[in-house]
Coordinates of C-alpha atoms in Angstrom, one line a residue:
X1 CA 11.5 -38.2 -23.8
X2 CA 12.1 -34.1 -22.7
X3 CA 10.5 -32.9 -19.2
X4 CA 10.2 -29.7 -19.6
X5 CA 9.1 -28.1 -15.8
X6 CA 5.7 -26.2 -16.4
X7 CA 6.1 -22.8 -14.7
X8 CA 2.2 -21.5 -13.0
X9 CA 0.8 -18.7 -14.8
X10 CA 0.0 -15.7 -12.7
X11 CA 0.0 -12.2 -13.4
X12 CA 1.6 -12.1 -9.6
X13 CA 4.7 -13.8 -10.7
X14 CA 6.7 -11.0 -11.4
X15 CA 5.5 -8.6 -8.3
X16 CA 8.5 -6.5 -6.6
X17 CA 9.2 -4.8 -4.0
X18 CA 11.1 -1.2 -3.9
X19 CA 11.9 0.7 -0.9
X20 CA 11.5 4.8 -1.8
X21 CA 14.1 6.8 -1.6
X22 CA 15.6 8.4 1.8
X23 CA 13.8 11.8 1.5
X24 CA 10.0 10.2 1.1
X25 CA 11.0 8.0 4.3
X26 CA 9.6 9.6 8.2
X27 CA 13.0 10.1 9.6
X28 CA 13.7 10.4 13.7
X29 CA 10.8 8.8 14.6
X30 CA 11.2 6.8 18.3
X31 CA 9.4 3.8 17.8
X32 CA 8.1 1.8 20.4
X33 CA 10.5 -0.7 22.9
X34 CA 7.1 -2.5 24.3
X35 CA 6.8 -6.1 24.6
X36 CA 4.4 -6.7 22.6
X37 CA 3.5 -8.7 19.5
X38 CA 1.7 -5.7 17.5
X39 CA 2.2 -4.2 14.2
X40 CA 2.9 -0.9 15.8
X41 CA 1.9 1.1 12.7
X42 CA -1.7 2.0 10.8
X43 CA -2.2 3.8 7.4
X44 CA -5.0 5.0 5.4
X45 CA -5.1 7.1 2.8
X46 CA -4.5 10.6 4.8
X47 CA -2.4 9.6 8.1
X48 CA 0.4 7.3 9.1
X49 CA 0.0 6.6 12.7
X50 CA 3.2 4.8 14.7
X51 CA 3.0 4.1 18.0
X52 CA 6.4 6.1 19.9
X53 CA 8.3 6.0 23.2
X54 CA 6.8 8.6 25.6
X55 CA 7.9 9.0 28.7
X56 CA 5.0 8.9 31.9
X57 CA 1.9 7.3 29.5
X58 CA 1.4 5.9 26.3
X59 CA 1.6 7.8 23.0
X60 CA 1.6 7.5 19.2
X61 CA 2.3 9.5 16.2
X62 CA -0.2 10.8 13.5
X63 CA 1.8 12.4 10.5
X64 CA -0.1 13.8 7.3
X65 CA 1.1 11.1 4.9
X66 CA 2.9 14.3 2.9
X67 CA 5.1 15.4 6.2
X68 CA 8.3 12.8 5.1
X69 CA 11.7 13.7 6.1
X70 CA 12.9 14.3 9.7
X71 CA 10.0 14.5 12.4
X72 CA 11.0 16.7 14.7
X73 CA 11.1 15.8 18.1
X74 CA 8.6 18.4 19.7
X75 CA 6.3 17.1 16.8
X76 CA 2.8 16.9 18.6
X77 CA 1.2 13.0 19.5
X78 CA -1.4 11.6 20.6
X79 CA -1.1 11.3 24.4
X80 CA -3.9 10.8 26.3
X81 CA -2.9 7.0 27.8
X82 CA -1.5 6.5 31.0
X83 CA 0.4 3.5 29.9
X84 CA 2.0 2.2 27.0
X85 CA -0.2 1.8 24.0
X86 CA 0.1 -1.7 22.3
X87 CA -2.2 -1.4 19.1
X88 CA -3.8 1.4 16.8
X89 CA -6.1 1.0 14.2
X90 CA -7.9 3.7 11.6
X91 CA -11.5 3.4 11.1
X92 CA -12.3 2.1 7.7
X93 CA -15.1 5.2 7.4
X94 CA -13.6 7.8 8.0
X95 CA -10.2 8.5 7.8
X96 CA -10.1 10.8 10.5
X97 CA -10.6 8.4 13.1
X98 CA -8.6 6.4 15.2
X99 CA -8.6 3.7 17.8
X100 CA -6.0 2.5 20.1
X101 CA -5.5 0.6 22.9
X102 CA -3.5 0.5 25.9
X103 CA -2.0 -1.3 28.9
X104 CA -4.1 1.0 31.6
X105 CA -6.9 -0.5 30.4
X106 CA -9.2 1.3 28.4
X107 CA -9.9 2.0 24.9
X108 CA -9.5 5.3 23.0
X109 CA -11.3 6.5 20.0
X110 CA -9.5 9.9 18.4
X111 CA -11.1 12.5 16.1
X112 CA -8.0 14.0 14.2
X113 CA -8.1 17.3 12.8
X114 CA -8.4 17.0 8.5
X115 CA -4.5 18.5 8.1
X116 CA -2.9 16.9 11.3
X117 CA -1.9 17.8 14.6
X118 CA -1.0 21.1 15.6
X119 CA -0.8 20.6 19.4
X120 CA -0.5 17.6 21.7
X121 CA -4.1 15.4 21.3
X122 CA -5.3 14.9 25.0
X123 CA -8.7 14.7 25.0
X124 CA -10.7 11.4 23.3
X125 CA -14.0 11.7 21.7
X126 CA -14.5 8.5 23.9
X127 CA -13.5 6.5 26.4
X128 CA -14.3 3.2 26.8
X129 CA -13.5 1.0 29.7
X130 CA -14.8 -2.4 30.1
X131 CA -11.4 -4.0 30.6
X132 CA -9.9 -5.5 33.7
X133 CA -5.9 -6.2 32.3
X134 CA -4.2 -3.9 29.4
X135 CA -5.8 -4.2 25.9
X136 CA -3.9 -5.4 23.3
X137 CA -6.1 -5.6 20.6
X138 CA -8.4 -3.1 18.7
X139 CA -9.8 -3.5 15.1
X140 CA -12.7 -2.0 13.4
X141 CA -15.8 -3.7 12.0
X142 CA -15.5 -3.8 8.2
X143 CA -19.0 -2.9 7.1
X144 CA -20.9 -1.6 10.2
X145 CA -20.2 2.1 11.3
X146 CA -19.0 2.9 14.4
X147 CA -18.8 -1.6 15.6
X148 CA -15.4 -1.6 17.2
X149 CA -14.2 -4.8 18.3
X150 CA -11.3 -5.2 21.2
X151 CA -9.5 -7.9 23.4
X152 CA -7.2 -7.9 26.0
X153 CA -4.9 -9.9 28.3
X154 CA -8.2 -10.7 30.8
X155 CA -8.8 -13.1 27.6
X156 CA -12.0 -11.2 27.4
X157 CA -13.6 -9.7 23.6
X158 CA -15.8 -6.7 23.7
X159 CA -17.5 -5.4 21.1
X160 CA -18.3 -1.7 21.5
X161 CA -20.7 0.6 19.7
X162 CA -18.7 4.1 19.5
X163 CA -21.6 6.2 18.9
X164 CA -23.2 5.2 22.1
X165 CA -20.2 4.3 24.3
X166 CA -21.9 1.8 25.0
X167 CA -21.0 -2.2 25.2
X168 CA -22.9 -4.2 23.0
X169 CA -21.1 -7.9 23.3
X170 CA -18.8 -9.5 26.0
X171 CA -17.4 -12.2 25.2
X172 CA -15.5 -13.8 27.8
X173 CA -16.0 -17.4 28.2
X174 CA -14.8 -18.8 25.4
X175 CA -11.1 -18.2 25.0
X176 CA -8.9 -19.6 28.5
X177 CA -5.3 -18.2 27.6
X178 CA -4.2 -15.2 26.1
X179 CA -5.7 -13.8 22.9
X180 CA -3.1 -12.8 20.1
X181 CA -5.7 -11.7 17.3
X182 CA -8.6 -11.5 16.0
X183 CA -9.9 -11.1 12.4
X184 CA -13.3 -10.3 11.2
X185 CA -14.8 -11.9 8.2
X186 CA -15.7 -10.4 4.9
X187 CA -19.0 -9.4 6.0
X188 CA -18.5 -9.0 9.2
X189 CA -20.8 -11.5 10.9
X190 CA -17.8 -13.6 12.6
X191 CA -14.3 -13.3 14.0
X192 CA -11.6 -15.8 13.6
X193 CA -9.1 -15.3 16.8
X194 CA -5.9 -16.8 17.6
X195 CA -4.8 -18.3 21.4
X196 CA -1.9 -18.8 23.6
X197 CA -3.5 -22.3 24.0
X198 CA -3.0 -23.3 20.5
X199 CA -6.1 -23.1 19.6
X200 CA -7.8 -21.6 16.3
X201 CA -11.5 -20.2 16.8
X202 CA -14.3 -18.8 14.5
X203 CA -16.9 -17.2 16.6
X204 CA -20.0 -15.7 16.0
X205 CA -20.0 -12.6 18.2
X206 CA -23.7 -11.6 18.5
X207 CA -24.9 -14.9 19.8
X208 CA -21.5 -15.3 22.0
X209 CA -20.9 -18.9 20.3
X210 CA -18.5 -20.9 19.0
X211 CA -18.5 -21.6 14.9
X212 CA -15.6 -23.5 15.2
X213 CA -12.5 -24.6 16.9
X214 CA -9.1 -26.0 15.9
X215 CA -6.9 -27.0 19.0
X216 CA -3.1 -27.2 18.2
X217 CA -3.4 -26.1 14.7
X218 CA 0.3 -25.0 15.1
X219 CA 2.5 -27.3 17.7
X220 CA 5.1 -24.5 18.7
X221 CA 4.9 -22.2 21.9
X222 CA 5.6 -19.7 20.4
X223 CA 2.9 -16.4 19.2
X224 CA 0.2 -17.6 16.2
X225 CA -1.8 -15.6 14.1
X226 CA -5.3 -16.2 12.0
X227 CA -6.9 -14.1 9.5
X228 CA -10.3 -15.0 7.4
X229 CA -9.9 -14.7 3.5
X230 CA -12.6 -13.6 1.4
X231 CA -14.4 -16.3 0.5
X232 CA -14.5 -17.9 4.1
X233 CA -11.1 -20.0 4.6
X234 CA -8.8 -19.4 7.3
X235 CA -5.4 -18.2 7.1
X236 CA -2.5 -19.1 9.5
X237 CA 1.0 -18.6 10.8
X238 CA 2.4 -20.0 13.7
X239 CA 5.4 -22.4 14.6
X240 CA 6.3 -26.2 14.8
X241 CA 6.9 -28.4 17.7
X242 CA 10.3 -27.6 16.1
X243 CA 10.1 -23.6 16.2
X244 CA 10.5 -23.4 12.8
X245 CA 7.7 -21.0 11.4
X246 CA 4.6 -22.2 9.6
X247 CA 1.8 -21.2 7.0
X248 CA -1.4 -22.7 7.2
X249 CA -4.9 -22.9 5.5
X250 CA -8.0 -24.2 6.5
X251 CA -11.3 -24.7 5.3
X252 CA -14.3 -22.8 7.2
X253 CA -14.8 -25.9 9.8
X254 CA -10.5 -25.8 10.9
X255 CA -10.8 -29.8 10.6
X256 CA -7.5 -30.8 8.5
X257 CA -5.4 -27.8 6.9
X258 CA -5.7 -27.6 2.9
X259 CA -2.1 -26.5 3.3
X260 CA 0.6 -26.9 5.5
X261 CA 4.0 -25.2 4.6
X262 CA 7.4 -24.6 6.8
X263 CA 9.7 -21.7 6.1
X264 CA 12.4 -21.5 8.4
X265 CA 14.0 -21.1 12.1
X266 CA 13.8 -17.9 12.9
X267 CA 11.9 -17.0 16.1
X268 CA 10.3 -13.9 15.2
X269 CA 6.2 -13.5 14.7
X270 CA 4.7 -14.1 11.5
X271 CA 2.9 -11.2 10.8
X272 CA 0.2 -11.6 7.4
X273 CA -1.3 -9.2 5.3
X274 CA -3.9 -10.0 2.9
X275 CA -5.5 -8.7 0.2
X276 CA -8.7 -9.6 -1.0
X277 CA -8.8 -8.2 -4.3
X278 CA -5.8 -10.1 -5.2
X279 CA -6.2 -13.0 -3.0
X280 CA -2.2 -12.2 -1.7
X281 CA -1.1 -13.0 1.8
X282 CA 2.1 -10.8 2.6
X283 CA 4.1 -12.1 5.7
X284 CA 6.2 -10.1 7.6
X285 CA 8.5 -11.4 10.4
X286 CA 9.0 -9.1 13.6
X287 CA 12.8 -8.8 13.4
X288 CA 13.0 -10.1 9.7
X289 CA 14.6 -8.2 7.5
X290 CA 12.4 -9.8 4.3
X291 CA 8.5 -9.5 3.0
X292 CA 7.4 -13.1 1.7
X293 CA 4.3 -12.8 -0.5
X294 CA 2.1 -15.8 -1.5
X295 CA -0.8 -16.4 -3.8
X296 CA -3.8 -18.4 -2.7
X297 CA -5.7 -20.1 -5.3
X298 CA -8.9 -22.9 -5.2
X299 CA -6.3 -25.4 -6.8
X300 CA -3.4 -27.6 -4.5
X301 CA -1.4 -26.6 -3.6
X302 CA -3.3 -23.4 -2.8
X303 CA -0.5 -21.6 -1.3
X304 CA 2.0 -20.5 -4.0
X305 CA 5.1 -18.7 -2.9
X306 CA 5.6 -15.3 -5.5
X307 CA 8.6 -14.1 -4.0
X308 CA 11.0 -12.1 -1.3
X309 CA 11.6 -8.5 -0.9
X310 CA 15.0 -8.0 0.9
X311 CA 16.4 -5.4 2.6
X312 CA 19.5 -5.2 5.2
X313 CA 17.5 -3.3 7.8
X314 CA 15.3 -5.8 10.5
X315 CA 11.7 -4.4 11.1
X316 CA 10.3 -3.6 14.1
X317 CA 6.8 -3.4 13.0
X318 CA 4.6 -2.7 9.6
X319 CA 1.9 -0.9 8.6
X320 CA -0.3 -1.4 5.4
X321 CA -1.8 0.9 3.3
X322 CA -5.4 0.1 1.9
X323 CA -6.1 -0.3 -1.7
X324 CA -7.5 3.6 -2.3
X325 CA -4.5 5.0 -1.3
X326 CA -2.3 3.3 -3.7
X327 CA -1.1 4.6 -7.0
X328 CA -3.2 3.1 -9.5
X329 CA -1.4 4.8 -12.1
X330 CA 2.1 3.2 -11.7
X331 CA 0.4 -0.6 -11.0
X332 CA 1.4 -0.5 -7.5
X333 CA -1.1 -3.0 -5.6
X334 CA 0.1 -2.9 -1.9
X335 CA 2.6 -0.3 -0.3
X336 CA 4.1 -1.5 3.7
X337 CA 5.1 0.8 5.6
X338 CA 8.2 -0.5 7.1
X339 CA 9.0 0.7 11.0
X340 CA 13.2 0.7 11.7
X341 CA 14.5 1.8 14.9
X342 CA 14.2 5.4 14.1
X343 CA 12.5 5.9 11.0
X344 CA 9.6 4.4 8.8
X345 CA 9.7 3.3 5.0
X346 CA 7.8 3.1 2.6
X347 CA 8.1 -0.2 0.2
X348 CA 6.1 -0.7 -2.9
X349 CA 5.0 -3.4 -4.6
X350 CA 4.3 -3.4 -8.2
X351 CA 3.3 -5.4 -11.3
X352 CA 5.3 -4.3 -14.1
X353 CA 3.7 -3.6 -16.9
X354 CA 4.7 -2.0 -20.4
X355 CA 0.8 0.0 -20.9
X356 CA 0.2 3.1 -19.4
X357 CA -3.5 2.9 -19.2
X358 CA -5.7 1.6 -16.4
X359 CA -5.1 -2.3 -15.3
X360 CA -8.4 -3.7 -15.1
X361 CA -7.8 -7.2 -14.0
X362 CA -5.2 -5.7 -11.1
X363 CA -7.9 -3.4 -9.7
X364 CA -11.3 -5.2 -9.4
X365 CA -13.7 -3.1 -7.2
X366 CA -12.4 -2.7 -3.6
X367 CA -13.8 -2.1 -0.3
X368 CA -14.6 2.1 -0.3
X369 CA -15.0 4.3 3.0
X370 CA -19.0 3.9 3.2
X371 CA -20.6 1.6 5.5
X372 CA -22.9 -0.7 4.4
X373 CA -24.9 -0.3 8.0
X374 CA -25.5 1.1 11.1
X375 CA -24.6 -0.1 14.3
X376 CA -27.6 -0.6 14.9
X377 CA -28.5 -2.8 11.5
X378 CA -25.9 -4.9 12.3
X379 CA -26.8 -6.1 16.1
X380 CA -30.5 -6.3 14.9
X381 CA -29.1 -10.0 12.8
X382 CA -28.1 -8.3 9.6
X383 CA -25.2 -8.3 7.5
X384 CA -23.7 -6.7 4.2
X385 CA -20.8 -7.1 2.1
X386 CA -18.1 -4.2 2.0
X387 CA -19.9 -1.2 -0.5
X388 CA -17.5 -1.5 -3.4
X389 CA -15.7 1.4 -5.5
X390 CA -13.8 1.3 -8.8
X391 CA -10.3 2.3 -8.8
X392 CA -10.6 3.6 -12.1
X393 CA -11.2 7.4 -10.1
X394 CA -8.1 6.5 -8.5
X395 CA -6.1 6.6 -11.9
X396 CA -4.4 10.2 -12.9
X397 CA -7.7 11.8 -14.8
X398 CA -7.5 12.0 -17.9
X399 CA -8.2 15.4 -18.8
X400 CA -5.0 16.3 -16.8
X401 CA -2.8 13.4 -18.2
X402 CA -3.9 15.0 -21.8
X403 CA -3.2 18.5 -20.9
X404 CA 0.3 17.4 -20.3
X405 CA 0.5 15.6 -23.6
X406 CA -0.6 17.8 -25.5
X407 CA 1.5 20.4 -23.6
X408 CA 4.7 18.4 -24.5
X409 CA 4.0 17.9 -28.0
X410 CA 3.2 21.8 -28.6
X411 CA 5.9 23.0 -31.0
X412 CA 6.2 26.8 -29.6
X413 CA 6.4 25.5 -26.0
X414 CA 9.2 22.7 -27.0
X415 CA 11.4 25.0 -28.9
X416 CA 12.3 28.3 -29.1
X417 CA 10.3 31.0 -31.7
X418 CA 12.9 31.1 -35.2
X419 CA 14.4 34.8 -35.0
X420 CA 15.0 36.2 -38.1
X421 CA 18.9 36.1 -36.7
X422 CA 19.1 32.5 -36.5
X423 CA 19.9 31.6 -40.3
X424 CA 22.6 33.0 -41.8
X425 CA 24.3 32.4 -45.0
X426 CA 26.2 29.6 -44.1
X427 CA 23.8 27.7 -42.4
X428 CA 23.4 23.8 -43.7
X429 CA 20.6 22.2 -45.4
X430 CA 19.0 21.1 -41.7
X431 CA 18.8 24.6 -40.8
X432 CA 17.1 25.1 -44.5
X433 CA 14.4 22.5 -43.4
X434 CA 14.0 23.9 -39.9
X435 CA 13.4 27.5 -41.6
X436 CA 10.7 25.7 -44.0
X437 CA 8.9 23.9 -41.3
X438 CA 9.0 26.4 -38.7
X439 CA 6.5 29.1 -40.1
X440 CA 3.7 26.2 -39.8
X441 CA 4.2 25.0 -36.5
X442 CA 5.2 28.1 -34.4
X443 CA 4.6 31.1 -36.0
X444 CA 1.2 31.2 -38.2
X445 CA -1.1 33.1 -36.2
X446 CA -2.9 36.6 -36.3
X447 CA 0.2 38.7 -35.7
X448 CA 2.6 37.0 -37.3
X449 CA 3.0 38.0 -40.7
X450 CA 5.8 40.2 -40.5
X451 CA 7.4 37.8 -39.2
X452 CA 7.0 35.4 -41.5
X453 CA 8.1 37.3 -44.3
X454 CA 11.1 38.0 -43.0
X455 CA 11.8 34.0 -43.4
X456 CA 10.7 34.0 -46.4
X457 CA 12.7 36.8 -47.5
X458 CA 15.7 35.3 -45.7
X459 CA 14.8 31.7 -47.3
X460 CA 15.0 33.4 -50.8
X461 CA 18.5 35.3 -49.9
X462 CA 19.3 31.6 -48.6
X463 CA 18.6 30.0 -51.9
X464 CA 20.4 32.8 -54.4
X465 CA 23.5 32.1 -52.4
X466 CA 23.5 28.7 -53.1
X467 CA 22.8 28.6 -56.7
X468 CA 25.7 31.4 -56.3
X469 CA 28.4 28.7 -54.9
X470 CA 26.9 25.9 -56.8
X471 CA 28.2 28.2 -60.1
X472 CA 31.4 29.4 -58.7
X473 CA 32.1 25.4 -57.8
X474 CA 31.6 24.8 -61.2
X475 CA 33.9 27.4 -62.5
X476 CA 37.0 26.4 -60.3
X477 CA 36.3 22.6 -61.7
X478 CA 36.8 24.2 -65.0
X479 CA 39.6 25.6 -64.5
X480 CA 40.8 22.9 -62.0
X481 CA 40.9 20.2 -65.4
X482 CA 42.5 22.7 -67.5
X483 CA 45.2 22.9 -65.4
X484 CA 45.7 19.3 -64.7
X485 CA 45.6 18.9 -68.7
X486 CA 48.1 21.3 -69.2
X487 CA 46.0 23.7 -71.3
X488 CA 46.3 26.9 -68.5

């Protein structure tokens, strides 16, 4: 009796990841030293914003995502902190704004001019200070406009409204140790956060209470993260009484984990991505040199490894970019941008596939720049999914992809016009064909009748000279037998 190992069908199996190449990398760029377990890097469509070194304050980097190559170093930032700044995050309306957050306390929301900076950015469109102890974390509301949540090291949450400046929710009761992150729900009616106590929470931020807790859902010390998924579960990464690092994932109430899986020893934070449309949790280590990517699925058990992208280089932080500024055309369903020392990298992952056309089942709807509510909507007790778009606008249009068919595949823009020079009497029997097809292709057309009878006259001059040989080869075959019969 054969065992034959059945292999799980995805159509992530095959995923892989490809750095670009050095010029489409941001070269010379000083990232960040801070202490600080952040991903140091945000991307949208338009901007790539890294968090740099700045001497005197806090300062980070907005590049148009077109200006690769070597960043000079009078390039203009963002400067208005006084101290370091330890997170950044674009809003997901409007890809001209930008939060960040910083160790003297406060909060900053930037407007950035549409082609990038041109001059140092000083000046905020607001300030907002609530804050006792730096502020670590900033992330936007996924479906309300202007809802910007933030947390800092007085283990406080705040929820501002940006429009307003004003502070809609504090929160500070119900975390007692440091707060490493928080994620927002689908819909944006709670938060999962993650604590230096251990403990996993899902909170409900408009009544201030507590969903539901998980103490110790990772034994280790060490720094844990927890993200929601789509359909409500809760997504972790943390470490083992042993320090080796952990995935995790737990139903809505954070009783038992569905899944519990090790990976190694190394000490660095686990840092996941996810994707919804996919379901795909990428994890990045700080100091790894490596992007794991896993698959969750409703069936055990749930977490299914894909594969590892190398590279040689360790990163310091990542950034990722959101689904409508990926190339549809070329399958690619997540792009990182990878921070080095001195330079970022772009890696993309793709699905290969053989078709050129438009990948449905890779690119369901996705999350699109509108809000589904107001500020306002949303602290009245409402909620709304993410306003989905299609991808298919993403994908080169059509009209242009055709022009450049049909541009190749033109016969007079391919080749070169026949000259009445080109054939000459002892041209071959391709050039005969060439001649013959030519005058259909290239040169019929108002205009080019002379022309055209110049082949022909050629063709027929082409023609008499071979009947010509043909009769001389026949004559010196003649005489050819009569000599070798003796009769000459």
């Amino acid at each position: 009796m054969s065992f034959r190992k059945v292999v799980r069908q995805s159509k992530f199996r095959h995923v892989f990841g490809q750095p670009v190449k050095n010029d489409q990398c941001y070269e010379d760029i000083r990232v960040s030293r801070v202490t600080w377990d952040s991903t140091f890097c945000a991307v949208n469509p338009k901007f790539l914003a890294v968090i740099v070194e700045a001497s005197g304050g806090g300062a980070f980097l907005v590049l148009p995502l077109s200006k690769t190559g070597r960043i000079d170093k009078a390039y203009p930032t963002v400067c208005g902190h006084t101290g370091p700044v330890l997170d950044i995050d674009w809003c997901p309306h409007n890809d001209e704004v930008i939060a960040s957050g910083s160790e003297d306390c406060t909060v900053m929301v930037w407007q950035i001019p549409e082609n990038g900076l041109a001059s140092p950015l000083t000046e905020p469109v607001v300030v907002l200070e609530g804050h006792t102890k730096r502020v670590g974390i900033v992330t936007w509301h996924p479906t309300a406009r202007n809802v910007l949540l933030s947390a800092g090291c007085d283990n406080v949450v705040l929820i501002w409204n940006v429009g307003t400046a004003e502070e809609l929710y504090r929160l500070d009761g119900l975390h007692p140790d440091l707060i490493y992150n928080v994620s927002w729900n689908r819909d944006g009616s709670l938060f999962c956060s993650a604590c230096k106590d251990k403990g996993v929470r899902i909170i409900d931020p408009r009544r201030g209470t507590l969903v539901a807790e998980r103490e110790r859902a990772h034994e280790g010390a060490r720094p844990m993260r927890a993200i929601f998924l789509a359909d409500g579960k809760v997504f972790t990464t943390g470490f083992s009484r042993m320090s080796e690092r952990q995935l995790a994932l737990w139903d809505p109430n954070l009783e038992e984990p569905m899944a519990l899986q090790e990976l190694d020893s190394s000490n660095g934070a686990l840092l996941p991505f996810y994707d919804p449309d996919t379901s795909v949790v990428y994890v990045c280590g700080k100091g790894d040199s490596s992007i794991r990517y896993f698959e969750i699925t409703d069936e055990p058990p749930y977490i299914h490894f894909l594969n590892t992208f190398t590279s040689k280089e360790p990163q310091r932080g990542m950034g990722s970019m959101p689904k409508r500024g990926l190339e549809v055309s070329k399958c690619e369903i997540a792009r990182f941008y990878k921070l080095h020392e001195r330079k970022c990298e772009p890696i993309v992952m793709t699905v290969p596939r053989k078709s050129d056309l438009f990948q449905d089942d890779l690119y369901p709807d996705t999350a699109g720049p509108e809000a589904a509510l107001e500020a306002e909507e949303w602290v009245s007790g409402r909620d709304a999914n993410p306003i989905l778009i299609s991808l298919r606008e993403a994908y080169v249009p059509s009209k242009q992809r055709d022009l450049k068919v049909s541009r190749r595949n033109v016969l007079s823009d391919s080749r070169p016009a026949v000259a009445p020079s080109s054939a000459r009497l002892g041209a071959s029997t391709s050039a005969v064909a060439t001649h013959t097809t030519a005058p259909s292709g290239g040169l019929a057309g108002a205009g080019e009748a002379g022309k055209l009878e110049e082949v022909m006259q050629e063709l027929r001059a082409l023609r008499a000279l071979v009947k010509e040989q043909g009769e001389r080869i026949g004559r010196l075959e003649e005489q050819l037998g009569r000599v070798e019969n003796g009769d000459a």
